[in-house]
PDB file of C-alpha atoms in Angstrom:
ATOM      1  CA  MET A   1      -9.765 -23.893  -5.013  1.00 66.00           C
ATOM      2  CA  THR A   2      -7.279 -25.370  -2.326  1.00 71.00           C
ATOM      3  CA  THR A   3      -4.907 -26.368  -5.250  1.00 74.00           C
ATOM      4  CA  TYR A   4      -5.297 -22.869  -6.731  1.00 70.00           C
ATOM      5  CA  ILE A   5      -4.150 -21.213  -3.506  1.00 70.00           C
ATOM      6  CA  ALA A   6      -1.439 -23.886  -3.020  1.00 74.00           C
ATOM      7  CA  ARG A   7      -0.066 -23.157  -6.458  1.00 74.00           C
ATOM      8  CA  ARG A   8      -0.250 -19.308  -6.083  1.00 70.00           C
ATOM      9  CA  LEU A   9       1.375 -19.449  -2.626  1.00 72.00           C
ATOM     10  CA  LEU A  10       4.277 -21.649  -4.425  1.00 76.00           C
ATOM     11  CA  THR A  11       4.886 -18.797  -6.768  1.00 75.00           C
ATOM     12  CA  VAL A  12       5.596 -16.345  -4.118  1.00 74.00           C
ATOM     13  CA  ILE A  13       8.705 -18.128  -3.226  1.00 78.00           C
ATOM     14  CA  PRO A  14      10.704 -16.957  -6.311  1.00 81.00           C
ATOM     15  CA  THR A  15       8.976 -13.588  -6.282  1.00 80.00           C
ATOM     16  CA  LEU A  16      10.156 -13.072  -2.798  1.00 78.00           C
ATOM     17  CA  LEU A  17      13.752 -14.423  -3.591  1.00 81.00           C
ATOM     18  CA  GLY A  18      13.746 -11.770  -6.289  1.00 83.00           C
ATOM     19  CA  VAL A  19      12.580  -9.030  -4.158  1.00 80.00           C
ATOM     20  CA  LEU A  20      15.099 -10.065  -1.724  1.00 79.00           C
ATOM     21  CA  LEU A  21      18.056 -10.080  -4.177  1.00 83.00           C
ATOM     22  CA  ALA A  22      16.967  -6.695  -5.710  1.00 82.00           C
ATOM     23  CA  VAL A  23      16.870  -4.934  -2.482  1.00 77.00           C
ATOM     24  CA  PHE A  24      20.011  -6.306  -1.206  1.00 77.00           C
ATOM     25  CA  LEU A  25      21.945  -5.307  -4.234  1.00 79.00           C
ATOM     26  CA  MET A  26      20.236  -1.709  -4.355  1.00 75.00           C
ATOM     27  CA  VAL A  27      21.023  -1.092  -0.535  1.00 71.00           C
ATOM     28  CA  ARG A  28      24.800  -2.403  -1.037  1.00 71.00           C
ATOM     29  CA  LEU A  29      25.413  -0.240  -4.082  1.00 72.00           C
ATOM     30  CA  ALA A  30      23.890   2.872  -2.462  1.00 68.00           C
ATOM     31  CA  PRO A  31      26.905   5.309  -1.537  1.00 67.00           C
ATOM     32  CA  GLY A  32      28.102   5.535   2.192  1.00 66.00           C
ATOM     33  CA  ASP A  33      29.659   3.416   4.920  1.00 68.00           C
ATOM     34  CA  PRO A  34      27.077   2.212   7.589  1.00 66.00           C
ATOM     35  CA  ALA A  35      29.877   1.428   9.858  1.00 70.00           C
ATOM     36  CA  GLN A  36      31.127   5.151   9.577  1.00 70.00           C
ATOM     37  CA  LEU A  37      27.498   6.425   9.854  1.00 66.00           C
ATOM     38  CA  LEU A  38      26.925   4.363  13.245  1.00 65.00           C
ATOM     39  CA  ALA A  39      30.447   4.985  14.641  1.00 67.00           C
ATOM     40  CA  GLY A  40      30.671   8.683  13.577  1.00 67.00           C
ATOM     41  CA  GLU A  41      33.254  11.062  12.048  1.00 69.00           C
ATOM     42  CA  PHE A  42      35.829  10.775  14.280  1.00 71.00           C
ATOM     43  CA  ALA A  43      35.945   6.750  14.695  1.00 72.00           C
ATOM     44  CA  THR A  44      38.967   5.038  14.899  1.00 77.00           C
ATOM     45  CA  PRO A  45      39.942   2.225  12.244  1.00 77.00           C
ATOM     46  CA  GLU A  46      39.739  -0.480  15.069  1.00 78.00           C
ATOM     47  CA  THR A  47      36.028   0.765  16.008  1.00 78.00           C
ATOM     48  CA  LEU A  48      34.911   0.736  12.496  1.00 76.00           C
ATOM     49  CA  ALA A  49      36.499  -2.938  12.136  1.00 79.00           C
ATOM     50  CA  ASP A  50      34.580  -4.020  15.127  1.00 79.00           C
ATOM     51  CA  ILE A  51      31.280  -2.783  13.909  1.00 74.00           C
ATOM     52  CA  ARG A  52      31.908  -4.203  10.332  1.00 74.00           C
ATOM     53  CA  GLN A  53      32.660  -7.657  11.951  1.00 76.00           C
ATOM     54  CA  ARG A  54      29.669  -7.501  14.347  1.00 72.00           C
ATOM     55  CA  PHE A  55      27.243  -6.996  11.453  1.00 70.00           C
ATOM     56  CA  GLY A  56      28.918  -9.146   8.805  1.00 72.00           C
ATOM     57  CA  LEU A  57      29.721  -6.161   6.746  1.00 73.00           C
ATOM     58  CA  ASP A  58      33.355  -7.522   6.440  1.00 76.00           C
ATOM     59  CA  GLN A  59      31.966 -10.417   4.490  1.00 79.00           C
ATOM     60  CA  PRO A  60      31.883 -10.691   0.797  1.00 80.00           C
ATOM     61  CA  TRP A  61      28.465  -9.746  -0.806  1.00 77.00           C
ATOM     62  CA  HIS A  62      27.486 -13.238  -1.936  1.00 80.00           C
ATOM     63  CA  VAL A  63      28.256 -14.408   1.647  1.00 82.00           C
ATOM     64  CA  GLN A  64      26.093 -12.030   3.506  1.00 80.00           C
ATOM     65  CA  LEU A  65      23.182 -12.418   0.981  1.00 80.00           C
ATOM     66  CA  GLY A  66      23.504 -16.379   1.614  1.00 81.00           C
ATOM     67  CA  LEU A  67      23.545 -15.877   5.320  1.00 80.00           C
ATOM     68  CA  TYR A  68      20.794 -13.333   5.168  1.00 79.00           C
ATOM     69  CA  ALA A  69      18.343 -15.519   3.185  1.00 81.00           C
ATOM     70  CA  VAL A  70      18.974 -18.516   5.507  1.00 83.00           C
ATOM     71  CA  ASN A  71      17.969 -16.314   8.345  1.00 82.00           C
ATOM     72  CA  VAL A  72      15.036 -14.912   6.514  1.00 81.00           C
ATOM     73  CA  LEU A  73      13.599 -18.557   6.208  1.00 81.00           C
ATOM     74  CA  ARG A  74      14.271 -18.892   9.716  1.00 83.00           C
ATOM     75  CA  GLY A  75      12.224 -15.766  10.570  1.00 82.00           C
ATOM     76  CA  ASP A  76      15.423 -13.738  11.724  1.00 82.00           C
ATOM     77  CA  LEU A  77      15.476 -10.672   9.685  1.00 82.00           C
ATOM     78  CA  GLY A  78      18.735  -9.462  11.405  1.00 81.00           C
ATOM     79  CA  GLN A  79      19.542  -6.660  13.994  1.00 81.00           C
ATOM     80  CA  SER A  80      18.890  -2.948  13.453  1.00 83.00           C
ATOM     81  CA  VAL A  81      22.223  -1.167  12.866  1.00 76.00           C
ATOM     82  CA  ARG A  82      20.835   1.958  14.725  1.00 79.00           C
ATOM     83  CA  THR A  83      18.810   0.577  17.762  1.00 81.00           C
ATOM     84  CA  ARG A  84      20.569  -2.874  18.245  1.00 80.00           C
ATOM     85  CA  LYS A  85      17.100  -4.314  18.344  1.00 86.00           C
ATOM     86  CA  PRO A  86      15.739  -7.040  16.104  1.00 88.00           C
ATOM     87  CA  VAL A  87      14.263  -5.971  13.001  1.00 88.00           C
ATOM     88  CA  THR A  88      11.118  -8.092  13.531  1.00 90.00           C
ATOM     89  CA  TYR A  89      10.524  -5.965  16.700  1.00 90.00           C
ATOM     90  CA  GLU A  90      11.045  -2.743  14.833  1.00 88.00           C
ATOM     91  CA  LEU A  91       8.664  -3.718  11.952  1.00 89.00           C
ATOM     92  CA  SER A  92       6.153  -5.075  14.801  1.00 90.00           C
ATOM     93  CA  GLN A  93       6.047  -1.511  16.267  1.00 89.00           C
ATOM     94  CA  TYR A  94       5.482   0.158  13.109  1.00 88.00           C
ATOM     95  CA  PHE A  95       3.552  -1.743  10.696  1.00 87.00           C
ATOM     96  CA  PRO A  96       0.262  -1.743  12.798  1.00 88.00           C
ATOM     97  CA  ASN A  97       0.083   1.994  12.542  1.00 88.00           C
ATOM     98  CA  THR A  98       0.729   1.793   8.497  1.00 87.00           C
ATOM     99  CA  LEU A  99      -2.001  -0.867   8.229  1.00 87.00           C
ATOM    100  CA  ARG A 100      -4.280   1.186  10.179  1.00 88.00           C
ATOM    101  CA  LEU A 101      -3.760   4.291   8.056  1.00 89.00           C
ATOM    102  CA  THR A 102      -3.949   2.223   4.695  1.00 88.00           C
ATOM    103  CA  LEU A 103      -7.203   0.717   5.868  1.00 89.00           C
ATOM    104  CA  GLY A 104      -8.601   4.226   6.811  1.00 90.00           C
ATOM    105  CA  ALA A 105      -7.334   5.351   3.438  1.00 90.00           C
ATOM    106  CA  MET A 106      -8.982   2.453   1.665  1.00 88.00           C
ATOM    107  CA  LEU A 107     -12.238   3.205   3.509  1.00 91.00           C
ATOM    108  CA  VAL A 108     -12.363   6.649   2.183  1.00 91.00           C
ATOM    109  CA  ALA A 109     -11.534   5.853  -1.181  1.00 89.00           C
ATOM    110  CA  LEU A 110     -14.381   3.060  -1.358  1.00 90.00           C
ATOM    111  CA  LEU A 111     -17.039   5.179   0.358  1.00 92.00           C
ATOM    112  CA  ILE A 112     -16.356   8.183  -2.160  1.00 91.00           C
ATOM    113  CA  GLY A 113     -15.086   6.698  -5.551  1.00 89.00           C
ATOM    114  CA  ILE A 114     -17.599   3.869  -6.026  1.00 88.00           C
ATOM    115  CA  PRO A 115     -20.855   5.706  -5.213  1.00 90.00           C
ATOM    116  CA  ALA A 116     -19.610   8.657  -7.145  1.00 90.00           C
ATOM    117  CA  GLY A 117     -18.584   6.273 -10.225  1.00 88.00           C
ATOM    118  CA  ILE A 118     -22.223   4.539 -10.030  1.00 88.00           C
ATOM    119  CA  ILE A 119     -24.266   7.949 -10.004  1.00 88.00           C
ATOM    120  CA  ALA A 120     -22.076   9.338 -12.784  1.00 89.00           C
ATOM    121  CA  ALA A 121     -22.414   6.379 -15.074  1.00 87.00           C
ATOM    122  CA  ILE A 122     -26.447   6.331 -14.184  1.00 86.00           C
ATOM    123  CA  ARG A 123     -26.622   9.938 -15.077  1.00 84.00           C
ATOM    124  CA  PRO A 124     -24.033  10.672 -17.915  1.00 83.00           C
ATOM    125  CA  GLY A 125     -23.706  14.239 -19.102  1.00 83.00           C
ATOM    126  CA  THR A 126     -25.502  15.800 -16.127  1.00 87.00           C
ATOM    127  CA  VAL A 127     -24.117  18.289 -13.859  1.00 88.00           C
ATOM    128  CA  PHE A 128     -23.209  15.539 -11.233  1.00 88.00           C
ATOM    129  CA  ASP A 129     -21.381  13.638 -13.777  1.00 87.00           C
ATOM    130  CA  LEU A 130     -19.328  16.571 -14.705  1.00 89.00           C
ATOM    131  CA  LEU A 131     -18.722  17.499 -11.234  1.00 89.00           C
ATOM    132  CA  ALA A 132     -17.708  13.851 -10.168  1.00 87.00           C
ATOM    133  CA  MET A 133     -15.241  13.463 -13.092  1.00 87.00           C
ATOM    134  CA  LEU A 134     -13.739  17.076 -12.534  1.00 88.00           C
ATOM    135  CA  GLY A 135     -13.519  16.073  -8.875  1.00 87.00           C
ATOM    136  CA  ALA A 136     -11.721  12.820  -9.962  1.00 86.00           C
ATOM    137  CA  LEU A 137      -9.303  14.698 -12.200  1.00 86.00           C
ATOM    138  CA  ILE A 138      -8.313  17.138  -9.271  1.00 86.00           C
ATOM    139  CA  GLY A 139      -7.867  14.216  -7.222  1.00 83.00           C
ATOM    140  CA  VAL A 140      -5.711  12.388  -9.337  1.00 81.00           C
ATOM    141  CA  SER A 141      -3.719  15.430 -10.254  1.00 83.00           C
ATOM    142  CA  MET A 142      -3.016  16.675  -6.759  1.00 82.00           C
ATOM    143  CA  PRO A 143       0.282  16.198  -4.999  1.00 84.00           C
ATOM    144  CA  VAL A 144      -0.200  14.160  -1.707  1.00 83.00           C
ATOM    145  CA  PHE A 145       2.159  16.199   0.118  1.00 83.00           C
ATOM    146  CA  TRP A 146       0.591  19.538  -1.023  1.00 86.00           C
ATOM    147  CA  PHE A 147      -3.272  18.137   0.012  1.00 87.00           C
ATOM    148  CA  GLY A 148      -1.793  17.084   3.334  1.00 87.00           C
ATOM    149  CA  LEU A 149      -0.246  20.349   4.212  1.00 88.00           C
ATOM    150  CA  MET A 150      -3.484  22.238   3.009  1.00 90.00           C
ATOM    151  CA  ALA A 151      -5.433  19.733   5.277  1.00 89.00           C
ATOM    152  CA  ILE A 152      -3.373  20.495   8.220  1.00 89.00           C
ATOM    153  CA  LEU A 153      -3.467  24.378   7.534  1.00 89.00           C
ATOM    154  CA  ILE A 154      -7.270  24.467   7.382  1.00 91.00           C
ATOM    155  CA  PHE A 155      -8.479  21.832   9.549  1.00 90.00           C
ATOM    156  CA  SER A 156      -6.061  21.760  12.303  1.00 86.00           C
ATOM    157  CA  VAL A 157      -4.462  25.193  12.487  1.00 88.00           C
ATOM    158  CA  GLN A 158      -7.209  27.348  11.290  1.00 88.00           C
ATOM    159  CA  LEU A 159     -10.210  25.508  12.532  1.00 88.00           C
ATOM    160  CA  GLY A 160      -8.749  23.279  15.034  1.00 86.00           C
ATOM    161  CA  TRP A 161     -11.092  20.238  14.204  1.00 88.00           C
ATOM    162  CA  PHE A 162      -8.274  17.640  14.054  1.00 86.00           C
ATOM    163  CA  PRO A 163      -4.750  17.270  15.711  1.00 85.00           C
ATOM    164  CA  VAL A 164      -2.041  18.560  13.634  1.00 80.00           C
ATOM    165  CA  ALA A 165      -0.033  15.255  13.808  1.00 78.00           C
ATOM    166  CA  GLY A 166       0.759  12.032  15.639  1.00 76.00           C
ATOM    167  CA  THR A 167      -1.422   9.155  16.397  1.00 78.00           C
ATOM    168  CA  GLY A 168      -3.426   7.520  19.436  1.00 76.00           C
ATOM    169  CA  THR A 169      -7.082   8.629  18.752  1.00 81.00           C
ATOM    170  CA  LEU A 170      -9.561   8.244  15.777  1.00 84.00           C
ATOM    171  CA  TRP A 171      -9.167  11.943  15.181  1.00 86.00           C
ATOM    172  CA  HIS A 172      -5.678  11.651  14.561  1.00 87.00           C
ATOM    173  CA  LEU A 173      -6.398   9.399  11.576  1.00 88.00           C
ATOM    174  CA  VAL A 174      -9.067  11.442   9.801  1.00 90.00           C
ATOM    175  CA  LEU A 175      -6.774  13.781   7.838  1.00 90.00           C
ATOM    176  CA  PRO A 176      -3.971  11.415   7.096  1.00 90.00           C
ATOM    177  CA  ALA A 177      -6.542   8.743   5.826  1.00 91.00           C
ATOM    178  CA  ILE A 178      -8.322  11.532   3.770  1.00 91.00           C
ATOM    179  CA  THR A 179      -5.057  12.688   2.247  1.00 89.00           C
ATOM    180  CA  LEU A 180      -3.852   9.169   1.395  1.00 87.00           C
ATOM    181  CA  GLY A 181      -7.401   8.011   0.276  1.00 88.00           C
ATOM    182  CA  THR A 182      -8.338  11.095  -2.093  1.00 88.00           C
ATOM    183  CA  GLY A 183      -6.189   9.754  -5.255  1.00 86.00           C
ATOM    184  CA  THR A 184      -7.397   6.344  -4.822  1.00 87.00           C
ATOM    185  CA  ALA A 185     -11.197   7.608  -4.803  1.00 89.00           C
ATOM    186  CA  ALA A 186     -10.484   9.533  -7.842  1.00 89.00           C
ATOM    187  CA  ILE A 187      -9.256   6.340  -9.740  1.00 88.00           C
ATOM    188  CA  LEU A 188     -12.048   4.214  -8.326  1.00 89.00           C
ATOM    189  CA  ALA A 189     -14.506   6.650  -9.351  1.00 90.00           C
ATOM    190  CA  ARG A 190     -13.161   6.751 -13.044  1.00 88.00           C
ATOM    191  CA  MET A 191     -12.950   3.170 -13.178  1.00 87.00           C
ATOM    192  CA  THR A 192     -16.483   2.339 -11.753  1.00 88.00           C
ATOM    193  CA  ARG A 193     -18.084   4.869 -14.198  1.00 89.00           C
ATOM    194  CA  SER A 194     -16.203   3.458 -17.255  1.00 88.00           C
ATOM    195  CA  ALA A 195     -17.308  -0.042 -16.369  1.00 87.00           C
ATOM    196  CA  MET A 196     -20.753   0.713 -15.333  1.00 86.00           C
ATOM    197  CA  LEU A 197     -21.140   2.471 -18.673  1.00 87.00           C
ATOM    198  CA  GLU A 198     -20.029  -0.498 -20.676  1.00 86.00           C
ATOM    199  CA  VAL A 199     -22.318  -2.844 -18.812  1.00 85.00           C
ATOM    200  CA  LEU A 200     -25.291  -0.616 -18.883  1.00 83.00           C
ATOM    201  CA  SER A 201     -25.054  -0.511 -22.653  1.00 83.00           C
ATOM    202  CA  GLN A 202     -25.554  -4.365 -22.863  1.00 83.00           C
ATOM    203  CA  ASP A 203     -28.485  -6.205 -24.544  1.00 84.00           C
ATOM    204  CA  TYR A 204     -29.227  -8.048 -21.266  1.00 82.00           C
ATOM    205  CA  ILE A 205     -29.606  -4.734 -19.455  1.00 81.00           C
ATOM    206  CA  ARG A 206     -31.984  -3.606 -22.025  1.00 83.00           C
ATOM    207  CA  THR A 207     -33.782  -6.823 -21.726  1.00 84.00           C
ATOM    208  CA  ALA A 208     -33.957  -6.563 -17.896  1.00 80.00           C
ATOM    209  CA  ARG A 209     -35.439  -3.111 -18.486  1.00 80.00           C
ATOM    210  CA  ALA A 210     -37.891  -4.321 -20.947  1.00 81.00           C
ATOM    211  CA  LYS A 211     -39.120  -6.774 -18.513  1.00 80.00           C
ATOM    212  CA  GLY A 212     -40.242  -4.064 -16.207  1.00 77.00           C
ATOM    213  CA  LEU A 213     -37.644  -4.349 -13.713  1.00 78.00           C
ATOM    214  CA  THR A 214     -37.028  -1.358 -11.605  1.00 79.00           C
ATOM    215  CA  GLY A 215     -33.877   0.969 -12.106  1.00 77.00           C
ATOM    216  CA  ARG A 216     -32.568  -0.103  -8.641  1.00 79.00           C
ATOM    217  CA  VAL A 217     -32.747  -3.871  -9.339  1.00 81.00           C
ATOM    218  CA  VAL A 218     -31.168  -3.243 -12.920  1.00 81.00           C
ATOM    219  CA  VAL A 219     -28.262  -1.112 -11.502  1.00 81.00           C
ATOM    220  CA  PHE A 220     -27.425  -3.150  -8.232  1.00 80.00           C
ATOM    221  CA  LYS A 221     -28.596  -6.742  -9.259  1.00 77.00           C
ATOM    222  CA  HIS A 222     -27.520  -6.897 -12.826  1.00 76.00           C
ATOM    223  CA  ALA A 223     -25.119  -4.140 -13.789  1.00 81.00           C
ATOM    224  CA  LEU A 224     -23.027  -3.659 -10.816  1.00 80.00           C
ATOM    225  CA  ARG A 225     -21.987  -7.145 -10.184  1.00 76.00           C
ATOM    226  CA  ASN A 226     -20.503  -7.499 -13.643  1.00 78.00           C
ATOM    227  CA  ALA A 227     -18.981  -4.207 -13.575  1.00 80.00           C
ATOM    228  CA  LEU A 228     -17.128  -4.920  -9.996  1.00 79.00           C
ATOM    229  CA  ILE A 229     -14.430  -7.279 -11.578  1.00 76.00           C
ATOM    230  CA  PRO A 230     -12.168  -4.456 -13.113  1.00 78.00           C
ATOM    231  CA  VAL A 231     -12.960  -2.135 -10.004  1.00 80.00           C
ATOM    232  CA  VAL A 232     -11.818  -4.785  -7.658  1.00 79.00           C
ATOM    233  CA  THR A 233      -8.647  -5.331  -9.644  1.00 76.00           C
ATOM    234  CA  ILE A 234      -7.989  -1.948  -9.333  1.00 78.00           C
ATOM    235  CA  THR A 235      -8.847  -1.476  -5.703  1.00 79.00           C
ATOM    236  CA  GLY A 236      -6.471  -4.351  -5.005  1.00 75.00           C
ATOM    237  CA  LEU A 237      -3.425  -2.845  -6.898  1.00 75.00           C
ATOM    238  CA  GLN A 238      -4.474   0.536  -5.199  1.00 77.00           C
ATOM    239  CA  PHE A 239      -4.330  -1.096  -1.612  1.00 77.00           C
ATOM    240  CA  GLY A 240      -0.979  -2.325  -2.232  1.00 73.00           C
ATOM    241  CA  GLY A 241       0.226   1.091  -3.699  1.00 73.00           C
ATOM    242  CA  LEU A 242      -1.337   2.722  -0.579  1.00 75.00           C
ATOM    243  CA  LEU A 243       0.943   0.652   1.645  1.00 73.00           C
ATOM    244  CA  GLU A 244       4.090   2.060  -0.349  1.00 69.00           C
ATOM    245  CA  GLY A 245       2.569   5.338  -0.947  1.00 70.00           C
ATOM    246  CA  ALA A 246       1.791   5.957   2.594  1.00 78.00           C
ATOM    247  CA  VAL A 247       5.642   7.184   3.165  1.00 79.00           C
ATOM    248  CA  ILE A 248       4.904  10.710   2.149  1.00 82.00           C
ATOM    249  CA  THR A 249       1.568  11.020   4.150  1.00 85.00           C
ATOM    250  CA  GLU A 250       3.299   9.331   7.299  1.00 85.00           C
ATOM    251  CA  THR A 251       6.140  11.989   6.988  1.00 82.00           C
ATOM    252  CA  VAL A 252       3.722  15.014   6.452  1.00 84.00           C
ATOM    253  CA  PHE A 253       1.498  14.034   9.548  1.00 85.00           C
ATOM    254  CA  ALA A 254       4.418  12.573  11.783  1.00 84.00           C
ATOM    255  CA  TRP A 255       2.696   9.362  11.555  1.00 84.00           C
ATOM    256  CA  PRO A 256       4.765   6.499  12.922  1.00 86.00           C
ATOM    257  CA  GLY A 257       4.585   3.774  10.416  1.00 86.00           C
ATOM    258  CA  ILE A 258       6.422   1.920   8.146  1.00 86.00           C
ATOM    259  CA  GLY A 259       7.081   4.834   5.808  1.00 83.00           C
ATOM    260  CA  GLN A 260       8.872   6.729   8.593  1.00 83.00           C
ATOM    261  CA  LEU A 261      10.911   3.923   9.554  1.00 86.00           C
ATOM    262  CA  LEU A 262      11.962   3.296   5.921  1.00 84.00           C
ATOM    263  CA  VAL A 263      12.950   6.797   5.223  1.00 83.00           C
ATOM    264  CA  GLY A 264      15.009   7.043   8.491  1.00 83.00           C
ATOM    265  CA  SER A 265      16.536   3.863   7.738  1.00 84.00           C
ATOM    266  CA  ILE A 266      17.554   4.586   4.277  1.00 81.00           C
ATOM    267  CA  LEU A 267      19.228   7.952   5.556  1.00 78.00           C
ATOM    268  CA  ALA A 268      21.116   6.102   8.281  1.00 77.00           C
ATOM    269  CA  ARG A 269      22.183   3.106   6.000  1.00 75.00           C
ATOM    270  CA  ASP A 270      20.445   0.671   8.200  1.00 80.00           C
ATOM    271  CA  TYR A 271      20.643  -2.222   5.899  1.00 78.00           C
ATOM    272  CA  PRO A 272      18.672  -4.826   7.889  1.00 82.00           C
ATOM    273  CA  VAL A 273      15.691  -2.531   8.594  1.00 87.00           C
ATOM    274  CA  VAL A 274      15.456  -1.374   4.893  1.00 85.00           C
ATOM    275  CA  GLN A 275      15.483  -4.882   3.606  1.00 83.00           C
ATOM    276  CA  GLY A 276      13.059  -6.143   6.200  1.00 86.00           C
ATOM    277  CA  ALA A 277      10.578  -3.173   5.455  1.00 87.00           C
ATOM    278  CA  VAL A 278      10.685  -3.827   1.807  1.00 84.00           C
ATOM    279  CA  LEU A 279      10.192  -7.466   2.050  1.00 84.00           C
ATOM    280  CA  LEU A 280       7.279  -6.875   4.300  1.00 85.00           C
ATOM    281  CA  ILE A 281       5.633  -4.590   2.001  1.00 83.00           C
ATOM    282  CA  ALA A 282       6.384  -7.020  -0.827  1.00 81.00           C
ATOM    283  CA  VAL A 283       4.676  -9.960   1.097  1.00 82.00           C
ATOM    284  CA  ALA A 284       1.621  -7.702   1.832  1.00 83.00           C
ATOM    285  CA  PHE A 285       1.441  -6.593  -1.740  1.00 80.00           C
ATOM    286  CA  ILE A 286       1.514 -10.372  -2.998  1.00 79.00           C
ATOM    287  CA  LEU A 287      -1.097 -11.488  -0.456  1.00 81.00           C
ATOM    288  CA  ILE A 288      -3.397  -8.727  -1.446  1.00 80.00           C
ATOM    289  CA  ASN A 289      -3.129  -9.707  -4.784  1.00 78.00           C
ATOM    290  CA  LEU A 290      -4.020 -13.464  -3.999  1.00 76.00           C
ATOM    291  CA  VAL A 291      -7.145 -12.114  -1.969  1.00 79.00           C
ATOM    292  CA  VAL A 292      -8.094  -9.990  -5.260  1.00 76.00           C
ATOM    293  CA  ASP A 293      -7.880 -13.164  -7.420  1.00 75.00           C
ATOM    294  CA  LEU A 294      -9.997 -15.145  -5.023  1.00 74.00           C
ATOM    295  CA  LEU A 295     -12.666 -12.441  -4.860  1.00 74.00           C
ATOM    296  CA  TYR A 296     -13.173 -12.930  -8.618  1.00 69.00           C
ATOM    297  CA  GLY A 297     -14.878 -16.238  -8.033  1.00 66.00           C
ATOM    298  CA  ALA A 298     -17.034 -14.809  -5.390  1.00 66.00           C
ATOM    299  CA  ILE A 299     -18.153 -12.005  -7.623  1.00 66.00           C
ATOM    300  CA  ASP A 300     -18.567 -14.055 -10.759  1.00 65.00           C
ATOM    301  CA  PRO A 301     -19.458 -17.873 -10.410  1.00 62.00           C
ATOM    302  CA  ARG A 302     -18.611 -18.379 -13.944  1.00 62.00           C
ATOM    303  CA  ILE A 303     -14.776 -17.973 -13.110  1.00 60.00           C
ATOM    304  CA  ARG A 304     -13.265 -21.186 -12.096  1.00 61.00           C
ATOM    305  CA  TYR A 305      -9.772 -21.985 -10.599  1.00 57.00           C
ATOM    306  CA  ASP A 306      -8.868 -25.272 -12.410  1.00 58.00           C
TER     307      ASP A 306
END
C-alpha cells in the first residue's frame, strides 16, 4: 500500500508540470495587456514599463515560466497584480468557502442519488422507478444557473426561507449546495440503479435468496458492496467536477469562493492568481482520484495494490 501511494504521488509531479505549462501558455496567449489594465487607459509609457518590470512581464516567456516553476516548488505562487497580496493568501481566503460548498453539494448528491438508485433497482418498472429516472433526467438536463435563479426566486424572494446570497450561516449554504448537487445526484442515481441491476442478476444473488436470506441482507450485504465500485469512481470524478463547476453557482449566489476569484482574475488578466487557482484545483482533483483508488481496496478486498 505504501509503495503504491508513493508511486502515485510521484506521478503527480509530471501531471502538475503539464498543468502548469498549459495554464501558463493559455493565460499568456489570451488577448489584453495586464500592465495596461492595472495602470488604466491613460497610463504613461514609464508607468507601464515600471509595472512590467515589477511583475516580471518584461521577461521572455521561457524565463517567466522557469522562474514561476522554481517559485512554485518553494511554495511561492507569486503576487496578485490587482491586490498586491500573495496568491497563497488570496487562495486561503477563498478556497475554504469553495470546499464547504462542494462538500455540501456532494452530501446532497449522496443522500438523494444513491438511495434513489437503490430503490429504483430493487423495484424496476414501478412508479417509483419511473419517477426516479424522470427526476434524474431532469436533474442532468437542467442548467445550473437557471435552477439557481429559480431557487432564489421561489425559496428566497417568494417564501423568504433562505438568504438570497452571501455566506456566514448554514442557511446560506442550503440553496447553493442543492443547486450544485442536483446534477451529481441525478448521475449517481442512474449509475447506482444500473450497477445494482447488473449485480442483482448475478447467480450468487439468486443463491443467496435461495438460502432464505432476507431481501435487506441480500441487497445491502451482498449486492450493494459489489455495485459500489463504479459508483465510487463516478463519485470521485463528480467531486472533482464540482470543484470546477462551482464557478457558476458561486456567481449566481455571490458565494465568495475560488470560482468568483477565478472569474474576476481572468477578466482582470491577473495571471498569478489565475495560475495559482487552476493549480490548486488540479492538485485537489489529483488527490481526490488517489483517495478513490484507495477506496477500491476497502470496498473489495480482492483488489491488490502490488
